[in-house]
Amino acid sequence: MSLTMSRVSVPLFVRGLKVLSTLLQKGEEFAAEKGMVPEVLLGARLAEDMLPLSAQVQRASDASKLCVHRLAGGDAPKFPDDETSFQQLQERIAKTIAYLESVAAADVDAGQDKTIQLNWGSFAPTFSGQEYLLSFGLPNFYFHIVTAYDILRNQGVKIGKLDYLGAFDKA
Amino acid sequence: MSLTMSRVSVPLFVRGLKVLSTLLQKGEEFAAEKGMVPEVLLGARLAEDMLPLSAQVQRASDASKLCVHRLAGGDAPKFPDDETSFQQLQERIAKTIAYLESVAAADVDAGQDKTIQLNWGSFAPTFSGQEYLLSFGLPNFYFHIVTAYDILRNQGVKIGKLDYLGAFDKA
C-alpha cells in the first residue's frame, strides 16, 4: 500500500493517543498507590514555565485534531480544556480518537496540496498540506506525547520506553 | 508530490537533527553563562534510570540512522557512543545528517514492503518497512529529540517551543 496523507496522519495519531491513555492509566495507579492527590500529578511540570501534565494531554488532543481538521476541512469538535481529573482526560482522548476515526481518508488525502497558514504571532509560516503534516503536525503531536511521558517519569511513575513505543501495536 | 518512504523519513530526521543541534548550541551557551561545567549539563537526566542528555543525542542519531539503514540496506557508519563534549555531539549530529543525505531515495522507497524484525529481548515485533517507519521509526526518533529538549528545559536553559518546532524550517 502506497503512502498517503491519511495513512501518515490518522493511524499515527490514534496510536499515540492510545499510548498516552495507557501512560495516564499507569500514572493514575501510581498516584493511588503512593497516596498522592491526583491533581498534584496532573499539575506536575518539568519547568515553571512549561505546561503541566493535564495540559500536555489537552495539547496532544488538539495537535492531532487540528492537524486532521486543517487537512480535511469539515467540522471538528471543540474541547474547552476544562478537564481536571484522570477520568475526564481519558474521555478527552477517547473523543479525540472518535473524531479522528470519523474523518474520511479521501478528505485527509485531498489536503495534500492545500495552502495552510499558521498564525501564532511571530510564527506565521505558510505550508502546503504535505509540508504542514511532515514539518509541523507530526513533530508537534509527538512533542506532547513525549513530554507527558517525561513528566510521569520525572515524577517517579514506573513506566519505560516500551510503554511509549506501544510494544507490539502497529499504526 | 506524492508521499514516499524517502519523503516521510530522511527530511524529517534531518530537520529534527538540525533542531537538536540548535538546542544543544543553546545549552552550551547557557552552561558557559552560568559557569556550569558542560559535563554536568550533558549528564543531566529526568529520572535516575533514564538516559542523560548526551545519550539522548546519541540515540536520536542512531534512531534515524538505523531506521534509514534498515529500510535502504547498504552500508551505514558505526558510531561508538564515545562523545563527551558538546563539540563531539555536534560532530556526531553532522555525521548522521551526512549519512542520511547520502542514501539514495530509491533505496529508501524500496524498503516499503521489506520485512523488518526487531529484537530487543521481549520486544521482537515484525513489521513491513512501512509499518516500521510509521509505528516505530518516527515515534522512536521524536522520543529522543523531545526528551533532549525536556532535559534542557528542566535544567533551566532558555529555549521554547518554537526552538523545537524549528520555526520556519520545513522538512
Coordinates of C-alpha atoms in Angstrom, one line a residue:
Chain A
M1 CA 0.0 0.0 0.0
S2 CA 1.4 3.4 -1.0
L3 CA 1.7 6.2 1.5
T4 CA -1.0 8.8 1.5
M5 CA -1.7 11.8 3.7
S6 CA -4.4 9.8 5.6
R7 CA -2.0 6.9 6.2
V8 CA 0.7 9.1 7.6
S9 CA -1.6 11.0 9.9
V10 CA -4.7 9.4 11.5
P11 CA -3.3 6.0 12.5
L12 CA -0.2 7.6 13.9
F13 CA -2.2 10.0 16.0
V14 CA -4.6 7.3 17.1
R15 CA -1.8 5.0 18.1
G16 CA 0.0 7.9 20.0
L17 CA -3.2 8.8 21.8
K18 CA -3.8 5.1 22.9
V19 CA -0.2 5.1 24.2
L20 CA -1.0 8.3 26.1
S21 CA -4.1 6.8 27.6
T22 CA -2.1 3.8 28.9
L23 CA 0.6 6.1 30.3
L24 CA -2.1 8.2 32.1
Q25 CA -3.7 5.0 33.4
K26 CA -0.3 4.0 34.9
G27 CA 0.1 7.5 36.3
E28 CA -3.3 7.2 38.0
E29 CA -2.4 3.9 39.5
F30 CA 0.9 5.2 40.7
A31 CA -0.8 8.2 42.4
A32 CA -3.3 5.9 44.1
E33 CA -0.5 3.6 45.4
K34 CA 1.5 6.4 46.7
G35 CA -1.5 8.2 48.3
M36 CA -0.7 11.2 46.0
V37 CA -3.5 13.6 45.3
P38 CA -4.3 13.1 41.6
E39 CA -4.3 16.8 40.9
V40 CA -0.7 17.0 42.1
L41 CA 0.4 14.6 39.4
L42 CA -1.8 16.2 36.8
G43 CA -0.3 19.6 37.7
A44 CA 3.4 18.4 37.6
R45 CA 5.6 20.0 35.0
L46 CA 9.3 20.0 34.0
A47 CA 9.9 23.7 34.3
E48 CA 8.0 26.5 35.9
D49 CA 7.0 28.0 32.5
M50 CA 6.2 24.7 30.9
L51 CA 2.7 23.2 30.7
P52 CA 1.7 20.6 33.3
L53 CA 0.7 17.0 32.5
S54 CA -3.0 17.7 32.1
A55 CA -2.3 20.4 29.6
Q56 CA 0.1 18.2 27.7
V57 CA -2.8 15.8 27.2
Q58 CA -5.1 18.6 26.1
R59 CA -2.4 19.8 23.6
A60 CA -1.8 16.3 22.2
S61 CA -5.6 16.1 21.6
D62 CA -5.7 19.4 19.9
A63 CA -2.5 18.9 17.9
S64 CA -3.9 15.7 16.3
K65 CA -7.4 17.1 15.9
L66 CA -6.3 20.4 14.4
C67 CA -3.9 18.7 12.0
V68 CA -6.5 16.4 10.6
H69 CA -9.1 19.2 10.6
R70 CA -6.9 21.6 8.7
L71 CA -6.1 19.0 6.1
A72 CA -9.6 17.6 5.7
G73 CA -11.9 20.6 6.4
G74 CA -15.4 19.8 7.7
D75 CA -16.5 20.1 11.3
A76 CA -14.3 19.2 14.3
P77 CA -15.4 19.0 17.9
K78 CA -14.4 21.9 20.2
F79 CA -12.9 20.9 23.6
P80 CA -12.8 23.7 26.2
D81 CA -9.7 22.4 28.1
D82 CA -11.7 22.1 31.3
E83 CA -10.6 18.6 32.3
T84 CA -9.4 18.3 35.9
S85 CA -9.3 14.5 36.5
F86 CA -7.7 11.4 35.0
Q87 CA -11.2 10.3 34.1
Q88 CA -12.0 13.5 32.2
L89 CA -8.7 13.4 30.4
Q90 CA -9.3 9.8 29.3
E91 CA -12.7 10.9 28.0
R92 CA -11.0 13.7 26.1
I93 CA -8.6 11.2 24.5
A94 CA -11.5 8.9 23.6
K95 CA -13.5 11.8 22.0
T96 CA -10.4 12.8 20.0
I97 CA -9.8 9.3 18.7
A98 CA -13.5 9.1 17.8
Y99 CA -13.2 12.3 15.8
L100 CA -10.0 11.2 14.0
E101 CA -11.6 7.9 13.0
S102 CA -14.7 9.6 11.8
V103 CA -12.9 11.7 9.1
A104 CA -12.9 10.2 5.6
A105 CA -9.5 9.2 4.4
A106 CA -10.2 10.8 1.0
D107 CA -10.8 14.2 2.7
V108 CA -7.4 14.0 4.5
D109 CA -5.7 12.9 1.3
A110 CA -7.2 15.9 -0.5
G111 CA -5.4 18.2 1.9
Q112 CA -2.1 17.4 0.4
D113 CA -1.8 20.5 -1.8
K114 CA -3.9 22.8 0.2
T115 CA -2.2 26.0 1.5
I116 CA -2.1 26.1 5.3
Q117 CA -1.2 29.2 7.1
L118 CA -0.5 29.2 10.8
N119 CA -0.7 32.4 12.8
W120 CA 0.9 32.3 16.2
G121 CA 2.0 35.9 16.5
S122 CA 5.6 36.0 15.2
F123 CA 5.3 32.4 14.0
A124 CA 3.1 32.6 10.9
P125 CA 4.5 30.1 8.4
T126 CA 2.7 29.0 5.2
F127 CA 2.8 25.4 4.3
S128 CA 1.4 23.0 1.7
G129 CA -0.7 20.4 3.4
Q130 CA 2.1 17.9 2.9
E131 CA 4.7 20.2 4.4
Y132 CA 2.4 21.1 7.2
L133 CA 1.9 17.4 8.2
L134 CA 5.5 16.5 8.0
S135 CA 7.1 19.7 9.3
F136 CA 4.6 20.7 11.9
G137 CA 1.7 18.3 12.6
L138 CA 3.8 15.2 13.4
P139 CA 6.6 16.8 15.4
N140 CA 4.1 18.9 17.3
F141 CA 2.0 15.9 18.2
Y142 CA 4.9 13.8 19.4
F143 CA 6.2 16.8 21.5
H144 CA 3.2 16.5 23.8
I145 CA 3.1 12.7 23.9
V146 CA 6.8 12.5 24.9
T147 CA 6.6 15.4 27.3
A148 CA 3.7 13.7 29.1
Y149 CA 5.8 10.6 29.3
D150 CA 8.8 12.6 30.6
I151 CA 6.7 14.3 33.2
L152 CA 5.4 11.0 34.5
R153 CA 9.0 9.6 34.6
N154 CA 10.3 12.7 36.3
Q155 CA 7.6 12.1 39.0
G156 CA 8.7 8.5 39.5
V157 CA 5.9 6.7 37.7
K158 CA 7.1 3.2 36.8
I159 CA 6.8 3.3 33.0
G160 CA 9.5 2.6 30.5
K161 CA 10.4 3.1 26.8
L162 CA 8.3 0.1 25.7
D163 CA 5.2 1.8 27.2
Y164 CA 5.9 4.7 25.0
L165 CA 6.7 2.7 21.9
G166 CA 3.4 0.9 22.4
A167 CA 5.1 -2.5 22.3
F168 CA 3.5 -4.6 19.5
D169 CA 0.8 -2.2 18.4
K170 CA 1.2 -1.0 14.9
A171 CA -0.1 2.2 13.4
Chain B
M1 CA 4.4 15.4 -5.0
S2 CA 3.1 12.1 -3.6
L3 CA 4.3 10.8 -0.3
T4 CA 7.0 8.2 -0.5
M5 CA 9.0 6.3 2.1
S6 CA 12.0 8.6 1.5
R7 CA 9.9 11.7 1.7
V8 CA 8.5 10.7 5.1
S9 CA 11.8 9.7 6.6
V10 CA 15.0 11.5 5.6
P11 CA 13.9 15.1 5.6
L12 CA 12.1 14.7 8.9
F13 CA 15.1 13.2 10.5
V14 CA 17.5 15.8 9.1
R15 CA 15.2 18.6 10.2
G16 CA 14.9 17.1 13.7
L17 CA 18.7 16.7 14.0
K18 CA 19.2 20.3 12.9
V19 CA 16.7 21.3 15.6
L20 CA 18.6 19.2 18.1
S21 CA 21.9 20.9 17.1
T22 CA 20.4 24.3 17.8
L23 CA 19.0 23.2 21.1
L24 CA 22.5 21.8 22.1
Q25 CA 24.1 25.0 21.0
K26 CA 21.8 27.0 23.3
G27 CA 22.5 24.5 26.1
E28 CA 26.3 25.0 25.7
E29 CA 25.8 28.8 25.8
F30 CA 23.7 28.5 28.9
A31 CA 26.3 26.4 30.6
A32 CA 29.0 28.9 29.7
E33 CA 26.9 31.8 31.0
K34 CA 26.1 30.1 34.3
G35 CA 29.7 28.9 34.8
M36 CA 28.3 25.3 34.7
V37 CA 30.7 22.5 33.9
P38 CA 29.5 21.3 30.4
E39 CA 29.6 17.6 31.5
V40 CA 27.1 18.4 34.2
L41 CA 24.5 19.6 31.7
L42 CA 25.4 16.7 29.3
G43 CA 24.9 14.3 32.2
A44 CA 21.5 15.7 33.3
R45 CA 18.5 13.4 33.2
L46 CA 14.8 13.5 34.1
A47 CA 14.9 10.3 36.2
E48 CA 17.7 8.2 37.7
D49 CA 17.0 5.4 35.4
M50 CA 16.6 7.5 32.3
L51 CA 19.4 8.3 29.8
P52 CA 21.2 11.7 30.2
L53 CA 21.3 14.4 27.6
S54 CA 24.4 13.2 25.8
A55 CA 22.9 9.7 25.4
Q56 CA 19.6 11.2 24.1
V57 CA 21.6 12.8 21.3
Q58 CA 23.4 9.5 20.6
R59 CA 20.1 7.7 20.5
A60 CA 18.5 10.3 18.2
S61 CA 21.4 9.8 15.9
D62 CA 21.1 6.0 15.9
A63 CA 17.3 6.1 15.7
S64 CA 17.4 8.0 12.4
K65 CA 20.5 6.2 11.1
L66 CA 19.1 2.7 11.8
C67 CA 15.7 3.5 10.5
V68 CA 17.0 4.6 7.1
H69 CA 19.6 1.8 7.1
R70 CA 17.1 -0.9 7.8
L71 CA 14.9 0.4 5.0
A72 CA 17.5 1.1 2.4
G73 CA 20.2 -1.6 3.2
G74 CA 23.8 -0.8 2.2
D75 CA 26.5 0.4 4.5
A76 CA 25.9 2.8 7.4
P77 CA 28.6 4.4 9.6
K78 CA 29.1 3.0 13.1
F79 CA 29.3 5.4 16.0
P80 CA 30.8 4.1 19.2
D81 CA 28.9 6.4 21.6
D82 CA 32.1 7.9 23.0
E83 CA 31.2 11.6 22.7
T84 CA 31.8 13.5 25.9
S85 CA 31.6 17.2 24.8
F86 CA 29.1 19.5 23.1
Q87 CA 31.6 19.7 20.2
Q88 CA 31.8 15.9 19.8
L89 CA 28.0 15.6 19.9
Q90 CA 27.7 18.3 17.2
E91 CA 30.1 16.3 15.1
R92 CA 28.0 13.2 15.7
I93 CA 24.9 15.0 14.5
A94 CA 26.7 16.3 11.4
K95 CA 28.0 12.9 10.5
T96 CA 24.5 11.4 10.9
I97 CA 23.0 14.1 8.7
A98 CA 25.7 13.4 6.1
Y99 CA 24.9 9.7 6.1
L100 CA 21.1 10.3 5.8
E101 CA 21.6 12.6 2.9
S102 CA 23.9 10.2 1.2
V103 CA 21.3 7.4 0.9
A104 CA 19.5 7.2 -2.5
A105 CA 15.8 8.0 -2.2
A106 CA 15.0 5.0 -4.4
D107 CA 16.7 2.6 -1.9
V108 CA 14.6 4.0 1.0
D109 CA 11.5 3.8 -1.1
A110 CA 12.3 0.1 -1.9
G111 CA 12.2 -0.7 1.8
Q112 CA 8.4 -0.2 1.9
D113 CA 7.5 -3.9 1.7
K114 CA 10.6 -5.3 3.2
T115 CA 10.1 -7.4 6.4
I116 CA 11.8 -5.8 9.3
Q117 CA 12.3 -7.8 12.6
L118 CA 13.4 -6.0 15.7
N119 CA 14.9 -8.0 18.5
W120 CA 15.1 -6.3 21.9
G121 CA 14.6 -9.3 24.2
S122 CA 10.9 -9.5 24.9
F123 CA 10.2 -6.8 22.3
A124 CA 10.6 -8.6 18.9
P125 CA 8.0 -7.3 16.6
T126 CA 7.9 -8.0 12.8
F127 CA 6.9 -5.1 10.6
S128 CA 6.6 -4.3 7.0
G129 CA 9.0 -1.4 6.1
Q130 CA 6.1 0.9 6.0
E131 CA 4.7 -0.2 9.4
Y132 CA 8.2 0.0 10.8
L133 CA 8.7 3.6 9.7
L134 CA 5.3 4.8 10.9
S135 CA 4.9 2.7 14.1
F136 CA 8.5 2.7 15.3
G137 CA 11.0 4.8 13.4
L138 CA 9.3 8.1 13.7
P139 CA 7.9 7.8 17.3
N140 CA 11.3 6.5 18.4
F141 CA 13.2 9.3 16.8
Y142 CA 11.0 12.1 18.2
F143 CA 11.2 10.5 21.7
H144 CA 14.9 11.4 21.9
I145 CA 14.6 14.8 20.3
V146 CA 11.8 15.8 22.7
T147 CA 13.5 14.3 25.7
A148 CA 16.7 16.2 24.9
Y149 CA 14.5 19.4 24.8
D150 CA 12.8 18.4 28.1
I151 CA 16.1 17.8 29.9
L152 CA 17.4 21.2 28.7
R153 CA 14.2 22.9 29.9
N154 CA 14.3 21.1 33.2
Q155 CA 17.8 22.4 33.7
G156 CA 16.7 26.0 33.1
V157 CA 18.0 26.5 29.5
K158 CA 16.2 29.4 27.9
I159 CA 14.6 27.6 25.0
G160 CA 10.9 27.5 23.9
K161 CA 8.5 25.5 21.8
L162 CA 9.5 27.4 18.7
D163 CA 13.0 26.2 19.1
Y164 CA 11.7 22.7 19.0
L165 CA 9.3 23.3 16.1
G166 CA 12.2 24.8 14.2
A167 CA 10.2 27.9 13.5
F168 CA 10.0 28.4 9.7
D169 CA 12.2 25.5 8.6
K170 CA 10.3 22.9 6.5
A171 CA 11.1 19.2 6.2

